[in-house]
Amino acid sequence: LLPQIVYYAAAALHHHRQSGTVPGFIVPSGNVGNATAALWAKAMGFPVGRIVMVTNANRTVPDYLQTGSWSPRPSVKTLANAMDVGDPSNMERVFDLYPDIEDLRRDVESMSVDDAEIEETIRHGRERYGRVWDPHTATAVRASEILDGDHWVLVSTAHPAKFDDVVEPLIGEGVEVPPALAELLARESRFVEIEPELAALARAW
């Protein structure tokens, strides 16, 4: 996670130098790695304001901040599938940084965005913002529409072309594939099936 700190440090410094204000960050969150990096940047002294951990229907983090009870649960399948985490392991790092939940609540808030809201955000993205969103970034966009304040940095975590089966039916047109992604998609896929045993993994490696 350490290299990810650079994203938040650079964005915060740029925003602060341009506007004189301290930005908050709205971060699509599954295993909470990106948000943890943002909190580390804040702890290092960079001008980082509040961090909003936006989840999909996997509500473990927002429920924890609301109730004070940490209750991991099985993952729920959603359109933002990289965020389908019911027991985010990086929260152990967050707990280490914030042993007191009241301190955490001062710096962090969390909310859940469901599939219907993701679809609605993608469907109207071009007319509202001139942009096409992937399902994960759409959660951050939706959160920004709900939250107060203007000085938010939205963290975009994927290109919509990676989720064409979700995005294209909602916007009614194709999504242009960037050349770098097109090159990757054109490569042959290779995989090896192994038994769920350490010895089998060692042999395959």
Short mmCIF file of N, CA and C in Angstrom, two decimals, residues 36-202:
data_model
loop_
_atom_site.label_atom_id
_atom_site.label_comp_id
_atom_site.label_asym_id
_atom_site.label_seq_id
_atom_site.Cartn_x
_atom_site.Cartn_y
_atom_site.Cartn_z
N THR A 36 -6.90 3.24 3.25
CA THR A 36 -5.83 3.15 4.25
C THR A 36 -4.63 4.00 3.83
N ALA A 37 -4.29 3.95 2.55
CA ALA A 37 -3.19 4.78 2.05
C ALA A 37 -3.50 6.26 2.25
N ALA A 38 -4.75 6.65 2.04
CA ALA A 38 -5.15 8.05 2.25
C ALA A 38 -4.98 8.43 3.72
N LEU A 39 -5.36 7.53 4.61
CA LEU A 39 -5.21 7.81 6.05
C LEU A 39 -3.75 7.89 6.44
N TRP A 40 -2.92 7.07 5.84
CA TRP A 40 -1.48 7.16 6.12
C TRP A 40 -0.93 8.50 5.63
N ALA A 41 -1.36 8.95 4.45
CA ALA A 41 -0.91 10.26 3.95
C ALA A 41 -1.33 11.36 4.92
N LYS A 42 -2.53 11.27 5.44
CA LYS A 42 -3.00 12.25 6.41
C LYS A 42 -2.15 12.20 7.67
N ALA A 43 -1.84 10.98 8.14
CA ALA A 43 -1.04 10.84 9.36
C ALA A 43 0.38 11.36 9.17
N MET A 44 0.87 11.35 7.93
CA MET A 44 2.21 11.86 7.64
C MET A 44 2.26 13.38 7.56
N GLY A 45 1.08 14.02 7.60
CA GLY A 45 1.06 15.48 7.63
C GLY A 45 0.66 16.15 6.34
N PHE A 46 0.30 15.39 5.32
CA PHE A 46 -0.15 16.01 4.08
C PHE A 46 -1.54 16.62 4.29
N PRO A 47 -1.90 17.64 3.49
CA PRO A 47 -3.17 18.33 3.70
C PRO A 47 -4.36 17.50 3.21
N VAL A 48 -4.68 16.48 3.97
CA VAL A 48 -5.78 15.57 3.65
C VAL A 48 -6.89 15.78 4.68
N GLY A 49 -8.09 16.03 4.20
CA GLY A 49 -9.23 16.22 5.10
C GLY A 49 -9.90 14.90 5.42
N ARG A 50 -11.23 14.91 5.43
CA ARG A 50 -11.96 13.69 5.76
C ARG A 50 -11.87 12.66 4.64
N ILE A 51 -11.88 11.40 5.04
CA ILE A 51 -11.88 10.30 4.09
C ILE A 51 -13.26 9.65 4.13
N VAL A 52 -13.86 9.50 2.97
CA VAL A 52 -15.15 8.83 2.87
C VAL A 52 -14.92 7.46 2.23
N MET A 53 -15.15 6.41 2.99
CA MET A 53 -15.06 5.06 2.45
C MET A 53 -16.43 4.68 1.91
N VAL A 54 -16.54 4.67 0.59
CA VAL A 54 -17.82 4.32 -0.03
C VAL A 54 -17.82 2.84 -0.36
N THR A 55 -18.80 2.13 0.15
CA THR A 55 -18.92 0.71 -0.16
C THR A 55 -20.12 0.48 -1.07
N ASN A 56 -20.21 -0.73 -1.58
CA ASN A 56 -21.43 -1.13 -2.29
C ASN A 56 -22.38 -1.75 -1.25
N ALA A 57 -23.11 -2.78 -1.62
CA ALA A 57 -24.05 -3.39 -0.68
C ALA A 57 -23.35 -4.14 0.46
N ASN A 58 -22.05 -4.29 0.38
CA ASN A 58 -21.28 -4.90 1.47
C ASN A 58 -21.02 -3.81 2.52
N ARG A 59 -21.85 -3.80 3.55
CA ARG A 59 -21.96 -2.67 4.46
C ARG A 59 -21.15 -2.82 5.75
N THR A 60 -20.17 -3.69 5.78
CA THR A 60 -19.45 -3.94 7.03
C THR A 60 -18.84 -2.66 7.61
N VAL A 61 -18.19 -1.87 6.79
CA VAL A 61 -17.52 -0.66 7.29
C VAL A 61 -18.52 0.42 7.72
N PRO A 62 -19.49 0.79 6.87
CA PRO A 62 -20.44 1.81 7.35
C PRO A 62 -21.22 1.36 8.58
N ASP A 63 -21.54 0.08 8.68
CA ASP A 63 -22.24 -0.40 9.87
C ASP A 63 -21.36 -0.29 11.11
N TYR A 64 -20.07 -0.55 10.95
CA TYR A 64 -19.14 -0.43 12.08
C TYR A 64 -19.08 1.02 12.59
N LEU A 65 -18.95 1.97 11.66
CA LEU A 65 -18.86 3.36 12.09
C LEU A 65 -20.17 3.84 12.70
N GLN A 66 -21.26 3.26 12.29
CA GLN A 66 -22.56 3.65 12.84
C GLN A 66 -22.80 3.04 14.21
N THR A 67 -22.45 1.75 14.37
CA THR A 67 -22.80 1.03 15.61
C THR A 67 -21.66 0.88 16.59
N GLY A 68 -20.41 0.94 16.08
CA GLY A 68 -19.26 0.68 16.94
C GLY A 68 -18.95 -0.79 17.10
N SER A 69 -19.69 -1.64 16.42
CA SER A 69 -19.48 -3.09 16.51
C SER A 69 -18.92 -3.60 15.19
N TRP A 70 -17.73 -4.23 15.26
CA TRP A 70 -17.11 -4.77 14.05
C TRP A 70 -17.66 -6.17 13.80
N SER A 71 -18.39 -6.33 12.70
CA SER A 71 -19.09 -7.59 12.42
C SER A 71 -18.87 -8.00 10.97
N PRO A 72 -17.72 -8.63 10.67
CA PRO A 72 -17.49 -9.13 9.30
C PRO A 72 -18.58 -10.13 8.92
N ARG A 73 -18.80 -10.24 7.62
CA ARG A 73 -19.86 -11.11 7.12
C ARG A 73 -19.51 -11.62 5.73
N PRO A 74 -20.22 -12.61 5.22
CA PRO A 74 -19.95 -13.08 3.85
C PRO A 74 -20.15 -11.96 2.83
N SER A 75 -19.40 -12.03 1.75
CA SER A 75 -19.50 -11.01 0.71
C SER A 75 -20.80 -11.14 -0.07
N VAL A 76 -21.30 -9.98 -0.51
CA VAL A 76 -22.51 -9.91 -1.33
C VAL A 76 -22.09 -9.53 -2.74
N LYS A 77 -22.60 -10.23 -3.73
CA LYS A 77 -22.25 -9.97 -5.13
C LYS A 77 -22.94 -8.70 -5.61
N THR A 78 -22.17 -7.79 -6.25
CA THR A 78 -22.73 -6.54 -6.77
C THR A 78 -22.15 -6.23 -8.14
N LEU A 79 -22.62 -5.14 -8.74
CA LEU A 79 -22.06 -4.68 -10.02
C LEU A 79 -20.62 -4.20 -9.86
N ALA A 80 -20.29 -3.64 -8.70
CA ALA A 80 -18.92 -3.17 -8.42
C ALA A 80 -18.16 -4.31 -7.76
N ASN A 81 -17.82 -5.33 -8.57
CA ASN A 81 -17.39 -6.61 -7.99
C ASN A 81 -16.04 -6.57 -7.29
N ALA A 82 -15.16 -5.62 -7.63
CA ALA A 82 -13.88 -5.54 -6.93
C ALA A 82 -14.06 -5.02 -5.51
N MET A 83 -15.26 -4.51 -5.22
CA MET A 83 -15.55 -4.00 -3.88
C MET A 83 -16.40 -4.98 -3.07
N ASP A 84 -16.59 -6.18 -3.59
CA ASP A 84 -17.42 -7.18 -2.92
C ASP A 84 -16.62 -7.86 -1.81
N VAL A 85 -16.45 -7.15 -0.70
CA VAL A 85 -15.65 -7.65 0.42
C VAL A 85 -16.46 -7.46 1.70
N GLY A 86 -16.75 -8.55 2.37
CA GLY A 86 -17.50 -8.49 3.62
C GLY A 86 -16.63 -8.46 4.85
N ASP A 87 -15.33 -8.78 4.67
CA ASP A 87 -14.39 -8.81 5.79
C ASP A 87 -13.07 -8.18 5.33
N PRO A 88 -13.04 -6.86 5.16
CA PRO A 88 -11.86 -6.19 4.60
C PRO A 88 -10.65 -6.29 5.51
N SER A 89 -9.59 -6.94 5.02
CA SER A 89 -8.42 -7.21 5.86
C SER A 89 -7.65 -5.95 6.21
N ASN A 90 -7.70 -4.93 5.35
CA ASN A 90 -6.94 -3.71 5.66
C ASN A 90 -7.52 -2.91 6.82
N MET A 91 -8.69 -3.28 7.28
CA MET A 91 -9.22 -2.61 8.47
C MET A 91 -8.33 -2.87 9.68
N GLU A 92 -7.56 -3.94 9.68
CA GLU A 92 -6.62 -4.17 10.78
C GLU A 92 -5.60 -3.04 10.85
N ARG A 93 -5.19 -2.54 9.70
CA ARG A 93 -4.26 -1.41 9.66
C ARG A 93 -4.96 -0.14 10.14
N VAL A 94 -6.22 0.01 9.77
CA VAL A 94 -6.98 1.18 10.22
C VAL A 94 -7.16 1.14 11.74
N PHE A 95 -7.48 -0.04 12.28
CA PHE A 95 -7.63 -0.17 13.73
C PHE A 95 -6.33 0.16 14.45
N ASP A 96 -5.20 -0.21 13.85
CA ASP A 96 -3.90 0.10 14.47
C ASP A 96 -3.65 1.60 14.48
N LEU A 97 -4.07 2.28 13.40
CA LEU A 97 -3.87 3.72 13.31
C LEU A 97 -4.86 4.46 14.20
N TYR A 98 -6.06 3.89 14.35
CA TYR A 98 -7.11 4.52 15.15
C TYR A 98 -7.66 3.53 16.18
N PRO A 99 -6.97 3.33 17.28
CA PRO A 99 -7.47 2.39 18.30
C PRO A 99 -8.81 2.83 18.90
N ASP A 100 -9.06 4.13 18.91
CA ASP A 100 -10.29 4.68 19.46
C ASP A 100 -11.25 5.01 18.31
N ILE A 101 -12.42 4.41 18.31
CA ILE A 101 -13.36 4.62 17.21
C ILE A 101 -13.81 6.07 17.11
N GLU A 102 -13.83 6.80 18.20
CA GLU A 102 -14.22 8.21 18.13
C GLU A 102 -13.20 9.02 17.34
N ASP A 103 -11.92 8.68 17.49
CA ASP A 103 -10.89 9.33 16.68
C ASP A 103 -11.09 9.00 15.20
N LEU A 104 -11.43 7.75 14.93
CA LEU A 104 -11.67 7.33 13.55
C LEU A 104 -12.86 8.08 12.97
N ARG A 105 -13.91 8.21 13.74
CA ARG A 105 -15.10 8.90 13.26
C ARG A 105 -14.84 10.37 12.95
N ARG A 106 -13.85 10.96 13.61
CA ARG A 106 -13.52 12.36 13.33
C ARG A 106 -12.88 12.52 11.95
N ASP A 107 -12.19 11.48 11.49
CA ASP A 107 -11.47 11.57 10.22
C ASP A 107 -12.13 10.81 9.08
N VAL A 108 -13.02 9.89 9.42
CA VAL A 108 -13.56 8.98 8.41
C VAL A 108 -15.08 8.89 8.52
N GLU A 109 -15.73 8.85 7.38
CA GLU A 109 -17.13 8.46 7.35
C GLU A 109 -17.30 7.43 6.24
N SER A 110 -18.40 6.73 6.27
CA SER A 110 -18.62 5.68 5.29
C SER A 110 -20.09 5.61 4.94
N MET A 111 -20.35 5.29 3.69
CA MET A 111 -21.72 5.11 3.24
C MET A 111 -21.77 4.01 2.20
N SER A 112 -22.97 3.48 2.00
CA SER A 112 -23.19 2.38 1.08
C SER A 112 -23.98 2.87 -0.13
N VAL A 113 -23.58 2.41 -1.31
CA VAL A 113 -24.27 2.73 -2.56
C VAL A 113 -24.68 1.41 -3.19
N ASP A 114 -25.96 1.21 -3.42
CA ASP A 114 -26.42 -0.08 -3.92
C ASP A 114 -26.41 -0.12 -5.45
N ASP A 115 -26.74 -1.29 -6.01
CA ASP A 115 -26.68 -1.48 -7.45
C ASP A 115 -27.60 -0.53 -8.21
N ALA A 116 -28.78 -0.28 -7.67
CA ALA A 116 -29.71 0.63 -8.36
C ALA A 116 -29.13 2.03 -8.47
N GLU A 117 -28.45 2.49 -7.43
CA GLU A 117 -27.82 3.81 -7.46
C GLU A 117 -26.62 3.81 -8.41
N ILE A 118 -25.87 2.71 -8.45
CA ILE A 118 -24.75 2.60 -9.39
C ILE A 118 -25.26 2.71 -10.82
N GLU A 119 -26.31 1.97 -11.13
CA GLU A 119 -26.87 2.00 -12.48
C GLU A 119 -27.37 3.40 -12.84
N GLU A 120 -28.05 4.04 -11.93
CA GLU A 120 -28.58 5.37 -12.19
C GLU A 120 -27.45 6.37 -12.43
N THR A 121 -26.38 6.27 -11.66
CA THR A 121 -25.24 7.17 -11.80
C THR A 121 -24.55 6.98 -13.14
N ILE A 122 -24.37 5.74 -13.56
CA ILE A 122 -23.75 5.47 -14.86
C ILE A 122 -24.66 5.95 -15.98
N ARG A 123 -25.94 5.67 -15.87
CA ARG A 123 -26.90 6.00 -16.93
C ARG A 123 -26.92 7.49 -17.23
N HIS A 124 -26.78 8.31 -16.20
CA HIS A 124 -26.89 9.77 -16.39
C HIS A 124 -25.53 10.48 -16.31
N GLY A 125 -24.45 9.72 -16.32
CA GLY A 125 -23.14 10.33 -16.18
C GLY A 125 -22.77 11.29 -17.29
N ARG A 126 -23.10 10.94 -18.52
CA ARG A 126 -22.71 11.80 -19.64
C ARG A 126 -23.49 13.11 -19.62
N GLU A 127 -24.78 13.05 -19.35
CA GLU A 127 -25.57 14.29 -19.36
C GLU A 127 -25.26 15.17 -18.18
N ARG A 128 -24.92 14.58 -17.04
CA ARG A 128 -24.65 15.38 -15.84
C ARG A 128 -23.22 15.88 -15.78
N TYR A 129 -22.28 15.06 -16.22
CA TYR A 129 -20.86 15.39 -16.03
C TYR A 129 -20.03 15.29 -17.31
N GLY A 130 -20.64 14.81 -18.38
CA GLY A 130 -19.86 14.60 -19.60
C GLY A 130 -18.90 13.45 -19.49
N ARG A 131 -19.20 12.50 -18.60
CA ARG A 131 -18.30 11.38 -18.35
C ARG A 131 -19.06 10.06 -18.32
N VAL A 132 -18.33 9.00 -18.64
CA VAL A 132 -18.88 7.65 -18.49
C VAL A 132 -18.13 7.00 -17.35
N TRP A 133 -18.87 6.47 -16.38
CA TRP A 133 -18.25 5.92 -15.18
C TRP A 133 -18.29 4.38 -15.18
N ASP A 134 -17.26 3.79 -14.61
CA ASP A 134 -17.32 2.36 -14.31
C ASP A 134 -18.12 2.18 -13.02
N PRO A 135 -18.55 0.95 -12.71
CA PRO A 135 -19.39 0.76 -11.51
C PRO A 135 -18.73 1.18 -10.21
N HIS A 136 -17.41 1.05 -10.11
CA HIS A 136 -16.73 1.37 -8.86
C HIS A 136 -16.63 2.89 -8.68
N THR A 137 -16.18 3.59 -9.71
CA THR A 137 -16.12 5.04 -9.64
C THR A 137 -17.50 5.64 -9.45
N ALA A 138 -18.51 4.97 -9.99
CA ALA A 138 -19.88 5.46 -9.84
C ALA A 138 -20.30 5.55 -8.38
N THR A 139 -19.76 4.68 -7.53
CA THR A 139 -20.11 4.76 -6.11
C THR A 139 -19.59 6.06 -5.51
N ALA A 140 -18.39 6.48 -5.91
CA ALA A 140 -17.82 7.73 -5.41
C ALA A 140 -18.59 8.93 -5.93
N VAL A 141 -18.98 8.86 -7.20
CA VAL A 141 -19.76 9.96 -7.79
C VAL A 141 -21.08 10.12 -7.05
N ARG A 142 -21.75 8.99 -6.81
CA ARG A 142 -23.03 9.06 -6.09
C ARG A 142 -22.84 9.62 -4.70
N ALA A 143 -21.79 9.22 -4.01
CA ALA A 143 -21.54 9.75 -2.67
C ALA A 143 -21.31 11.25 -2.71
N SER A 144 -20.61 11.73 -3.73
CA SER A 144 -20.34 13.17 -3.83
C SER A 144 -21.61 13.97 -4.02
N GLU A 145 -22.63 13.34 -4.62
CA GLU A 145 -23.91 14.02 -4.82
C GLU A 145 -24.70 14.15 -3.52
N ILE A 146 -24.38 13.29 -2.57
CA ILE A 146 -25.09 13.28 -1.30
C ILE A 146 -24.40 14.14 -0.25
N LEU A 147 -23.06 14.14 -0.28
CA LEU A 147 -22.28 14.81 0.76
C LEU A 147 -22.31 16.32 0.62
N ASP A 148 -22.13 16.99 1.75
CA ASP A 148 -22.01 18.45 1.76
C ASP A 148 -20.58 18.84 1.40
N GLY A 149 -20.43 20.07 0.93
CA GLY A 149 -19.10 20.61 0.67
C GLY A 149 -18.69 20.48 -0.78
N ASP A 150 -17.70 21.29 -1.17
CA ASP A 150 -17.25 21.33 -2.55
C ASP A 150 -15.85 20.75 -2.75
N HIS A 151 -15.09 20.70 -1.69
CA HIS A 151 -13.67 20.36 -1.85
C HIS A 151 -13.43 18.87 -1.63
N TRP A 152 -13.98 18.08 -2.56
CA TRP A 152 -13.81 16.63 -2.54
C TRP A 152 -12.98 16.19 -3.74
N VAL A 153 -12.10 15.25 -3.52
CA VAL A 153 -11.39 14.57 -4.60
C VAL A 153 -12.01 13.19 -4.73
N LEU A 154 -12.55 12.90 -5.91
CA LEU A 154 -13.14 11.59 -6.17
C LEU A 154 -12.08 10.65 -6.72
N VAL A 155 -11.95 9.50 -6.12
CA VAL A 155 -10.95 8.53 -6.56
C VAL A 155 -11.60 7.61 -7.59
N SER A 156 -11.07 7.65 -8.82
CA SER A 156 -11.57 6.79 -9.89
C SER A 156 -10.67 5.57 -9.96
N THR A 157 -11.27 4.39 -9.92
CA THR A 157 -10.47 3.18 -9.72
C THR A 157 -10.42 2.25 -10.92
N ALA A 158 -11.14 2.55 -12.00
CA ALA A 158 -11.12 1.66 -13.16
C ALA A 158 -11.64 2.41 -14.38
N HIS A 159 -11.38 1.85 -15.56
CA HIS A 159 -11.89 2.42 -16.81
C HIS A 159 -13.20 1.71 -17.16
N PRO A 160 -14.21 2.45 -17.64
CA PRO A 160 -15.49 1.81 -17.95
C PRO A 160 -15.40 0.70 -19.00
N ALA A 161 -14.37 0.74 -19.84
CA ALA A 161 -14.23 -0.31 -20.86
C ALA A 161 -13.98 -1.68 -20.25
N LYS A 162 -13.49 -1.73 -19.02
CA LYS A 162 -13.28 -3.01 -18.35
C LYS A 162 -14.60 -3.63 -17.93
N PHE A 163 -15.67 -2.83 -17.92
CA PHE A 163 -16.98 -3.30 -17.47
C PHE A 163 -18.03 -3.01 -18.54
N ASP A 164 -17.65 -3.29 -19.79
CA ASP A 164 -18.53 -2.95 -20.91
C ASP A 164 -19.87 -3.67 -20.82
N ASP A 165 -19.90 -4.88 -20.25
CA ASP A 165 -21.16 -5.62 -20.17
C ASP A 165 -22.14 -4.96 -19.21
N VAL A 166 -21.63 -4.17 -18.27
CA VAL A 166 -22.48 -3.42 -17.35
C VAL A 166 -22.79 -2.03 -17.90
N VAL A 167 -21.76 -1.36 -18.37
CA VAL A 167 -21.86 0.06 -18.73
C VAL A 167 -22.62 0.28 -20.04
N GLU A 168 -22.28 -0.48 -21.08
CA GLU A 168 -22.85 -0.19 -22.41
C GLU A 168 -24.37 -0.31 -22.47
N PRO A 169 -25.00 -1.32 -21.85
CA PRO A 169 -26.46 -1.34 -21.88
C PRO A 169 -27.10 -0.14 -21.17
N LEU A 170 -26.40 0.41 -20.18
CA LEU A 170 -26.96 1.54 -19.43
C LEU A 170 -26.85 2.85 -20.18
N ILE A 171 -25.78 3.03 -20.95
CA ILE A 171 -25.60 4.29 -21.68
C ILE A 171 -26.08 4.20 -23.12
N GLY A 172 -26.38 2.97 -23.58
CA GLY A 172 -26.91 2.80 -24.92
C GLY A 172 -25.92 2.98 -26.04
N GLU A 173 -24.65 2.81 -25.76
CA GLU A 173 -23.61 2.92 -26.78
C GLU A 173 -22.36 2.19 -26.32
N GLY A 174 -21.42 2.00 -27.26
CA GLY A 174 -20.18 1.33 -26.92
C GLY A 174 -19.24 2.25 -26.16
N VAL A 175 -18.33 1.65 -25.43
CA VAL A 175 -17.30 2.38 -24.71
C VAL A 175 -15.97 2.19 -25.44
N GLU A 176 -15.32 3.30 -25.76
CA GLU A 176 -14.05 3.23 -26.46
C GLU A 176 -12.99 2.61 -25.56
N VAL A 177 -12.27 1.65 -26.11
CA VAL A 177 -11.25 0.93 -25.34
C VAL A 177 -9.90 1.62 -25.53
N PRO A 178 -9.24 2.05 -24.46
CA PRO A 178 -7.92 2.66 -24.59
C PRO A 178 -6.92 1.68 -25.23
N PRO A 179 -5.96 2.18 -26.00
CA PRO A 179 -5.02 1.28 -26.69
C PRO A 179 -4.29 0.32 -25.75
N ALA A 180 -3.88 0.79 -24.59
CA ALA A 180 -3.14 -0.09 -23.67
C ALA A 180 -4.01 -1.25 -23.20
N LEU A 181 -5.29 -0.96 -22.92
CA LEU A 181 -6.21 -2.01 -22.50
C LEU A 181 -6.53 -2.94 -23.65
N ALA A 182 -6.70 -2.39 -24.86
CA ALA A 182 -6.98 -3.22 -26.03
C ALA A 182 -5.85 -4.21 -26.27
N GLU A 183 -4.62 -3.78 -26.06
CA GLU A 183 -3.47 -4.67 -26.24
C GLU A 183 -3.51 -5.81 -25.24
N LEU A 184 -3.85 -5.50 -24.00
CA LEU A 184 -3.94 -6.56 -22.98
C LEU A 184 -5.06 -7.55 -23.29
N LEU A 185 -6.22 -7.02 -23.71
CA LEU A 185 -7.36 -7.89 -23.98
C LEU A 185 -7.11 -8.80 -25.18
N ALA A 186 -6.23 -8.36 -26.08
CA ALA A 186 -5.94 -9.16 -27.28
C ALA A 186 -4.98 -10.32 -26.99
N ARG A 187 -4.34 -10.30 -25.85
CA ARG A 187 -3.39 -11.36 -25.52
C ARG A 187 -4.12 -12.66 -25.17
N GLU A 188 -3.43 -13.75 -25.43
CA GLU A 188 -3.99 -15.06 -25.11
C GLU A 188 -4.07 -15.26 -23.60
N SER A 189 -5.20 -15.77 -23.14
CA SER A 189 -5.35 -16.08 -21.72
C SER A 189 -4.79 -17.47 -21.45
N ARG A 190 -4.03 -17.58 -20.36
CA ARG A 190 -3.48 -18.88 -19.98
C ARG A 190 -3.73 -19.11 -18.50
N PHE A 191 -4.11 -20.32 -18.16
CA PHE A 191 -4.34 -20.65 -16.75
C PHE A 191 -4.09 -22.13 -16.53
N VAL A 192 -3.83 -22.45 -15.28
CA VAL A 192 -3.60 -23.84 -14.88
C VAL A 192 -4.52 -24.13 -13.70
N GLU A 193 -5.29 -25.19 -13.80
CA GLU A 193 -6.15 -25.59 -12.69
C GLU A 193 -5.36 -26.46 -11.72
N ILE A 194 -5.45 -26.14 -10.44
CA ILE A 194 -4.74 -26.91 -9.42
C ILE A 194 -5.69 -27.25 -8.28
N GLU A 195 -5.31 -28.21 -7.50
CA GLU A 195 -6.08 -28.55 -6.31
C GLU A 195 -5.85 -27.50 -5.23
N PRO A 196 -6.80 -27.31 -4.33
CA PRO A 196 -6.64 -26.30 -3.27
C PRO A 196 -5.72 -26.77 -2.15
N GLU A 197 -4.48 -27.02 -2.52
CA GLU A 197 -3.47 -27.49 -1.57
C GLU A 197 -2.17 -26.75 -1.80
N LEU A 198 -1.42 -26.50 -0.73
CA LEU A 198 -0.16 -25.79 -0.83
C LEU A 198 0.82 -26.52 -1.73
N ALA A 199 0.87 -27.85 -1.62
CA ALA A 199 1.79 -28.64 -2.46
C ALA A 199 1.47 -28.48 -3.93
N ALA A 200 0.18 -28.42 -4.28
CA ALA A 200 -0.21 -28.24 -5.67
C ALA A 200 0.21 -26.87 -6.17
N LEU A 201 0.10 -25.86 -5.32
CA LEU A 201 0.53 -24.52 -5.70
C LEU A 201 2.03 -24.50 -5.93
N ALA A 202 2.78 -25.16 -5.07
CA ALA A 202 4.24 -25.20 -5.21
C ALA A 202 4.64 -25.88 -6.51
#
